[in-house]
PDB file of C-alpha atoms in Angstrom:
ATOM      1  CA  UNK U   1      -0.366  -0.009  -0.080  1.00  0.00           C
ATOM      2  CA  UNK U   2       1.022   3.250  -0.735  1.00  0.00           C
ATOM      3  CA  UNK U   3       0.729   6.212   1.435  1.00  0.00           C
ATOM      4  CA  UNK U   4       0.023   9.995  -0.399  1.00  0.00           C
ATOM      5  CA  UNK U   5      -0.904  13.364   0.295  1.00  0.00           C
ATOM      6  CA  UNK U   6      -2.061  15.585  -2.915  1.00  0.00           C
ATOM      7  CA  UNK U   7      -1.687  19.382  -0.920  1.00  0.00           C
ATOM      8  CA  UNK U   8       0.713  20.842   1.997  1.00  0.00           C
ATOM      9  CA  UNK U   9      -1.213  20.023   5.428  1.00  0.00           C
ATOM     10  CA  UNK U  10       0.428  23.095   5.737  1.00  0.00           C
ATOM     11  CA  UNK U  11       0.711  26.191   3.077  1.00  0.00           C
ATOM     12  CA  UNK U  12      -2.073  24.035   0.026  1.00  0.00           C
ATOM     13  CA  UNK U  13       0.143  23.864  -2.718  1.00  0.00           C
ATOM     14  CA  UNK U  14       0.068  20.674  -4.841  1.00  0.00           C
ATOM     15  CA  UNK U  15       4.070  20.567  -5.646  1.00  0.00           C
ATOM     16  CA  UNK U  16       3.961  18.316  -1.780  1.00  0.00           C
ATOM     17  CA  UNK U  17       6.737  15.366  -2.610  1.00  0.00           C
ATOM     18  CA  UNK U  18       7.172  11.662  -1.775  1.00  0.00           C
ATOM     19  CA  UNK U  19      10.645  10.365  -0.959  1.00  0.00           C
ATOM     20  CA  UNK U  20      10.467   7.203  -0.552  1.00  0.00           C
ATOM     21  CA  UNK U  21       6.960   6.941   1.139  1.00  0.00           C
ATOM     22  CA  UNK U  22       8.718   7.680   3.536  1.00  0.00           C
ATOM     23  CA  UNK U  23       9.669  11.469   4.009  1.00  0.00           C
ATOM     24  CA  UNK U  24       7.393  14.482   2.277  1.00  0.00           C
ATOM     25  CA  UNK U  25       8.406  17.358   1.380  1.00  0.00           C
ATOM     26  CA  UNK U  26       7.101  21.021  -0.286  1.00  0.00           C
ATOM     27  CA  UNK U  27       9.409  22.640  -1.889  1.00  0.00           C
ATOM     28  CA  UNK U  28       7.222  25.991  -2.271  1.00  0.00           C
ATOM     29  CA  UNK U  29       6.659  26.541   1.715  1.00  0.00           C
ATOM     30  CA  UNK U  30       9.402  24.346   2.844  1.00  0.00           C
ATOM     31  CA  UNK U  31       7.744  21.745   5.244  1.00  0.00           C
ATOM     32  CA  UNK U  32       8.901  17.740   6.051  1.00  0.00           C
ATOM     33  CA  UNK U  33       7.159  15.028   7.220  1.00  0.00           C
ATOM     34  CA  UNK U  34       8.804  12.039   7.959  1.00  0.00           C
ATOM     35  CA  UNK U  35       7.344   9.044   8.653  1.00  0.00           C
ATOM     36  CA  UNK U  36       9.114   7.004  11.318  1.00  0.00           C
ATOM     37  CA  UNK U  37       8.032   3.645  12.791  1.00  0.00           C
ATOM     38  CA  UNK U  38       5.255   3.166  15.152  1.00  0.00           C
ATOM     39  CA  UNK U  39       6.532   1.821  18.385  1.00  0.00           C
ATOM     40  CA  UNK U  40       3.678  -0.973  19.950  1.00  0.00           C
ATOM     41  CA  UNK U  41       4.072  -3.474  22.141  1.00  0.00           C
ATOM     42  CA  UNK U  42       2.513  -7.463  22.421  1.00  0.00           C
ATOM     43  CA  UNK U  43       2.371  -9.206  25.675  1.00  0.00           C
ATOM     44  CA  UNK U  44       2.444 -13.864  26.320  1.00  0.00           C
ATOM     45  CA  UNK U  45       0.063 -14.464  28.472  1.00  0.00           C
ATOM     46  CA  UNK U  46       0.561 -18.225  29.529  1.00  0.00           C
ATOM     47  CA  UNK U  47       0.361 -20.975  32.514  1.00  0.00           C
ATOM     48  CA  UNK U  48       2.422 -23.361  33.449  1.00  0.00           C
ATOM     49  CA  UNK U  49       0.148 -25.914  31.126  1.00  0.00           C
ATOM     50  CA  UNK U  50       1.274 -24.195  27.641  1.00  0.00           C
ATOM     51  CA  UNK U  51      -2.199 -22.257  27.121  1.00  0.00           C
ATOM     52  CA  UNK U  52      -2.247 -19.041  25.521  1.00  0.00           C
ATOM     53  CA  UNK U  53      -4.175 -16.031  26.712  1.00  0.00           C
ATOM     54  CA  UNK U  54      -5.283 -14.385  22.513  1.00  0.00           C
ATOM     55  CA  UNK U  55      -8.248 -12.377  22.562  1.00  0.00           C
ATOM     56  CA  UNK U  56     -10.764 -11.956  18.945  1.00  0.00           C
ATOM     57  CA  UNK U  57     -10.014  -8.581  17.274  1.00  0.00           C
ATOM     58  CA  UNK U  58     -13.077  -6.377  17.276  1.00  0.00           C
ATOM     59  CA  UNK U  59     -12.273  -4.061  15.118  1.00  0.00           C
ATOM     60  CA  UNK U  60     -10.735  -3.731  11.646  1.00  0.00           C
ATOM     61  CA  UNK U  61      -7.727  -4.045  10.637  1.00  0.00           C
ATOM     62  CA  UNK U  62      -8.135  -7.583  11.016  1.00  0.00           C
ATOM     63  CA  UNK U  63     -10.859  -7.587  12.337  1.00  0.00           C
ATOM     64  CA  UNK U  64     -12.134 -11.511  13.619  1.00  0.00           C
ATOM     65  CA  UNK U  65      -8.608 -12.925  14.220  1.00  0.00           C
ATOM     66  CA  UNK U  66      -6.208 -13.504  16.840  1.00  0.00           C
ATOM     67  CA  UNK U  67      -3.963 -11.064  18.861  1.00  0.00           C
ATOM     68  CA  UNK U  68      -2.469 -11.075  21.943  1.00  0.00           C
ATOM     69  CA  UNK U  69      -3.077  -7.867  24.112  1.00  0.00           C
ATOM     70  CA  UNK U  70      -0.595  -4.556  22.823  1.00  0.00           C
ATOM     71  CA  UNK U  71      -1.175  -1.371  21.308  1.00  0.00           C
ATOM     72  CA  UNK U  72       0.408   1.536  20.934  1.00  0.00           C
ATOM     73  CA  UNK U  73       2.949   2.963  22.760  1.00  0.00           C
ATOM     74  CA  UNK U  74       2.090   6.283  24.400  1.00  0.00           C
ATOM     75  CA  UNK U  75       4.008   9.978  24.253  1.00  0.00           C
ATOM     76  CA  UNK U  76       5.987   9.584  27.781  1.00  0.00           C
ATOM     77  CA  UNK U  77       5.375   6.138  28.294  1.00  0.00           C
ATOM     78  CA  UNK U  78       7.935   3.084  28.783  1.00  0.00           C
ATOM     79  CA  UNK U  79       7.078  -0.497  26.920  1.00  0.00           C
ATOM     80  CA  UNK U  80       6.690  -2.021  30.226  1.00  0.00           C
ATOM     81  CA  UNK U  81       4.135   0.718  30.796  1.00  0.00           C
ATOM     82  CA  UNK U  82       2.387   0.308  27.848  1.00  0.00           C
ATOM     83  CA  UNK U  83       1.989  -3.641  28.494  1.00  0.00           C
ATOM     84  CA  UNK U  84       0.720  -2.612  31.809  1.00  0.00           C
ATOM     85  CA  UNK U  85      -2.033  -0.041  30.722  1.00  0.00           C
ATOM     86  CA  UNK U  86      -2.877  -1.985  27.152  1.00  0.00           C
ATOM     87  CA  UNK U  87      -3.912  -5.382  29.087  1.00  0.00           C
ATOM     88  CA  UNK U  88      -6.169  -3.186  32.001  1.00  0.00           C
ATOM     89  CA  UNK U  89      -7.739  -1.729  29.083  1.00  0.00           C
ATOM     90  CA  UNK U  90      -8.596  -4.544  27.181  1.00  0.00           C
ATOM     91  CA  UNK U  91      -8.731  -7.009  28.704  1.00  0.00           C
ATOM     92  CA  UNK U  92      -9.409  -5.646  32.442  1.00  0.00           C
ATOM     93  CA  UNK U  93      -6.667  -7.792  34.163  1.00  0.00           C
ATOM     94  CA  UNK U  94      -2.932  -6.796  36.562  1.00  0.00           C
ATOM     95  CA  UNK U  95      -0.022  -8.406  34.974  1.00  0.00           C
ATOM     96  CA  UNK U  96       3.216  -8.893  36.709  1.00  0.00           C
ATOM     97  CA  UNK U  97       6.949 -10.728  36.021  1.00  0.00           C
ATOM     98  CA  UNK U  98       7.093  -8.524  32.471  1.00  0.00           C
ATOM     99  CA  UNK U  99       9.795  -9.779  30.874  1.00  0.00           C
ATOM    100  CA  UNK U 100      11.559  -8.468  27.563  1.00  0.00           C
ATOM    101  CA  UNK U 101      11.195 -11.487  24.596  1.00  0.00           C
ATOM    102  CA  UNK U 102      12.294  -9.704  21.382  1.00  0.00           C
ATOM    103  CA  UNK U 103      10.753  -6.835  18.825  1.00  0.00           C
ATOM    104  CA  UNK U 104       9.593  -7.769  15.167  1.00  0.00           C
ATOM    105  CA  UNK U 105       8.555  -5.836  12.371  1.00  0.00           C
ATOM    106  CA  UNK U 106       4.780  -5.008  11.136  1.00  0.00           C
ATOM    107  CA  UNK U 107       2.283  -3.788   9.194  1.00  0.00           C
ATOM    108  CA  UNK U 108      -0.684  -2.086  10.280  1.00  0.00           C
ATOM    109  CA  UNK U 109      -2.756  -0.413   7.419  1.00  0.00           C
ATOM    110  CA  UNK U 110      -5.485   1.084   9.117  1.00  0.00           C
ATOM    111  CA  UNK U 111      -7.922   3.743   6.895  1.00  0.00           C
ATOM    112  CA  UNK U 112      -6.245   3.218   3.528  1.00  0.00           C
ATOM    113  CA  UNK U 113      -3.084   4.148   5.705  1.00  0.00           C
ATOM    114  CA  UNK U 114      -0.233   2.051   5.955  1.00  0.00           C
ATOM    115  CA  UNK U 115       1.894   2.804   9.401  1.00  0.00           C
ATOM    116  CA  UNK U 116       4.876   0.070   9.825  1.00  0.00           C
ATOM    117  CA  UNK U 117       5.560  -0.904  12.850  1.00  0.00           C
ATOM    118  CA  UNK U 118       8.116  -2.463  16.111  1.00  0.00           C
ATOM    119  CA  UNK U 119       6.287  -4.313  17.931  1.00  0.00           C
ATOM    120  CA  UNK U 120       7.978  -5.340  21.246  1.00  0.00           C
ATOM    121  CA  UNK U 121       6.504  -8.464  22.774  1.00  0.00           C
ATOM    122  CA  UNK U 122       6.588  -9.099  26.705  1.00  0.00           C
ATOM    123  CA  UNK U 123       5.683 -11.887  28.600  1.00  0.00           C
ATOM    124  CA  UNK U 124       3.849 -11.832  31.451  1.00  0.00           C
ATOM    125  CA  UNK U 125       1.945 -13.071  34.558  1.00  0.00           C
ATOM    126  CA  UNK U 126      -1.608 -12.891  35.150  1.00  0.00           C
ATOM    127  CA  UNK U 127      -2.008 -11.615  38.425  1.00  0.00           C
ATOM    128  CA  UNK U 128      -3.690 -13.947  41.231  1.00  0.00           C
ATOM    129  CA  UNK U 129      -4.061 -16.288  38.400  1.00  0.00           C
ATOM    130  CA  UNK U 130      -3.041 -19.992  37.957  1.00  0.00           C
ATOM    131  CA  UNK U 131      -4.670 -21.608  34.986  1.00  0.00           C
ATOM    132  CA  UNK U 132      -5.762 -18.840  32.287  1.00  0.00           C
ATOM    133  CA  UNK U 133      -9.049 -21.271  31.789  1.00  0.00           C
ATOM    134  CA  UNK U 134     -10.022 -20.241  34.909  1.00  0.00           C
ATOM    135  CA  UNK U 135      -9.887 -16.832  34.791  1.00  0.00           C
ATOM    136  CA  UNK U 136     -10.782 -15.955  30.540  1.00  0.00           C
ATOM    137  CA  UNK U 137     -14.660 -15.674  32.010  1.00  0.00           C
ATOM    138  CA  UNK U 138     -13.925 -13.741  34.679  1.00  0.00           C
ATOM    139  CA  UNK U 139     -12.185 -10.914  32.831  1.00  0.00           C
ATOM    140  CA  UNK U 140     -13.115  -7.419  31.529  1.00  0.00           C
ATOM    141  CA  UNK U 141     -13.066  -6.536  28.222  1.00  0.00           C
ATOM    142  CA  UNK U 142     -13.154  -3.893  26.297  1.00  0.00           C
ATOM    143  CA  UNK U 143     -15.716  -4.507  23.986  1.00  0.00           C
ATOM    144  CA  UNK U 144     -14.973  -1.888  21.122  1.00  0.00           C
ATOM    145  CA  UNK U 145     -11.157  -3.907  20.815  1.00  0.00           C
ATOM    146  CA  UNK U 146     -11.965  -7.685  22.042  1.00  0.00           C
ATOM    147  CA  UNK U 147     -14.832  -9.242  20.543  1.00  0.00           C
ATOM    148  CA  UNK U 148     -14.308 -12.393  22.925  1.00  0.00           C
ATOM    149  CA  UNK U 149     -10.939 -13.638  24.951  1.00  0.00           C
ATOM    150  CA  UNK U 150      -9.933 -16.942  23.323  1.00  0.00           C
ATOM    151  CA  UNK U 151      -7.169 -19.441  25.971  1.00  0.00           C
ATOM    152  CA  UNK U 152      -5.237 -21.686  22.708  1.00  0.00           C
ATOM    153  CA  UNK U 153      -3.093 -24.556  24.006  1.00  0.00           C
ATOM    154  CA  UNK U 154       0.354 -24.133  22.105  1.00  0.00           C
ATOM    155  CA  UNK U 155       2.978 -26.773  22.542  1.00  0.00           C
ATOM    156  CA  UNK U 156       4.826 -26.618  19.098  1.00  0.00           C
ATOM    157  CA  UNK U 157       5.176 -24.343  15.170  1.00  0.00           C
ATOM    158  CA  UNK U 158       2.502 -26.457  14.114  1.00  0.00           C
ATOM    159  CA  UNK U 159       0.441 -25.303  16.453  1.00  0.00           C
ATOM    160  CA  UNK U 160       0.892 -21.840  16.025  1.00  0.00           C
ATOM    161  CA  UNK U 161       0.675 -22.029  12.032  1.00  0.00           C
ATOM    162  CA  UNK U 162      -3.058 -23.378  12.247  1.00  0.00           C
ATOM    163  CA  UNK U 163      -3.569 -20.469  14.689  1.00  0.00           C
ATOM    164  CA  UNK U 164      -5.901 -17.320  12.602  1.00  0.00           C
ATOM    165  CA  UNK U 165      -3.547 -14.793  13.997  1.00  0.00           C
ATOM    166  CA  UNK U 166      -3.993 -11.079  12.785  1.00  0.00           C
ATOM    167  CA  UNK U 167      -0.319 -10.177  12.083  1.00  0.00           C
ATOM    168  CA  UNK U 168       3.059 -11.782  11.468  1.00  0.00           C
ATOM    169  CA  UNK U 169       4.816 -10.000  14.247  1.00  0.00           C
ATOM    170  CA  UNK U 170       2.102 -11.979  16.914  1.00  0.00           C
ATOM    171  CA  UNK U 171       3.622 -15.106  14.919  1.00  0.00           C
ATOM    172  CA  UNK U 172       6.890 -14.631  14.877  1.00  0.00           C
ATOM    173  CA  UNK U 173       7.499 -13.731  18.626  1.00  0.00           C
ATOM    174  CA  UNK U 174       5.189 -16.816  19.347  1.00  0.00           C
ATOM    175  CA  UNK U 175       7.881 -18.992  17.645  1.00  0.00           C
ATOM    176  CA  UNK U 176      10.863 -17.293  19.060  1.00  0.00           C
ATOM    177  CA  UNK U 177       9.402 -17.681  22.368  1.00  0.00           C
ATOM    178  CA  UNK U 178       9.257 -21.205  21.564  1.00  0.00           C
ATOM    179  CA  UNK U 179      12.518 -21.444  20.439  1.00  0.00           C
ATOM    180  CA  UNK U 180      14.125 -20.446  23.434  1.00  0.00           C
ATOM    181  CA  UNK U 181      12.103 -23.035  25.302  1.00  0.00           C
TER     182      UNK U 181
END
């Protein structure tokens, strides 16, 4: 997908130029706009039985597909703070033992704009939870974001490949998690 502007947002000139879908420049007023990578987080929540918590997306992009709790990092927020906030907002849960797993490039298409993201994944535990299946029905999901909470047992890369995942970064994070044992 190609992002483009027809007019300079500062002066309205039709001479705005796109440089490699990364920078826009207006020769008439000197306006510069950079399209840098957006930072986001995702969190793998699992129990000792290798049950993983997923969210079925309630909206586009990728409505109806599975992902982990997560989202874009707010200004002046650390990635770890974003993990905790997203879990509170999306599933109404407190997380503990937040640990960095790795970062994965992703493409997020929303309303005809392509955003390139760097998705930082973490692992975490739900406060006071031993078995995810016992907790899933009691979570307070954010209905505008999460259609339902899904608990899925994963024991191999084959299980991961069979999941209807929304984003390649989630698939890559899960595969790395299993490679590391």
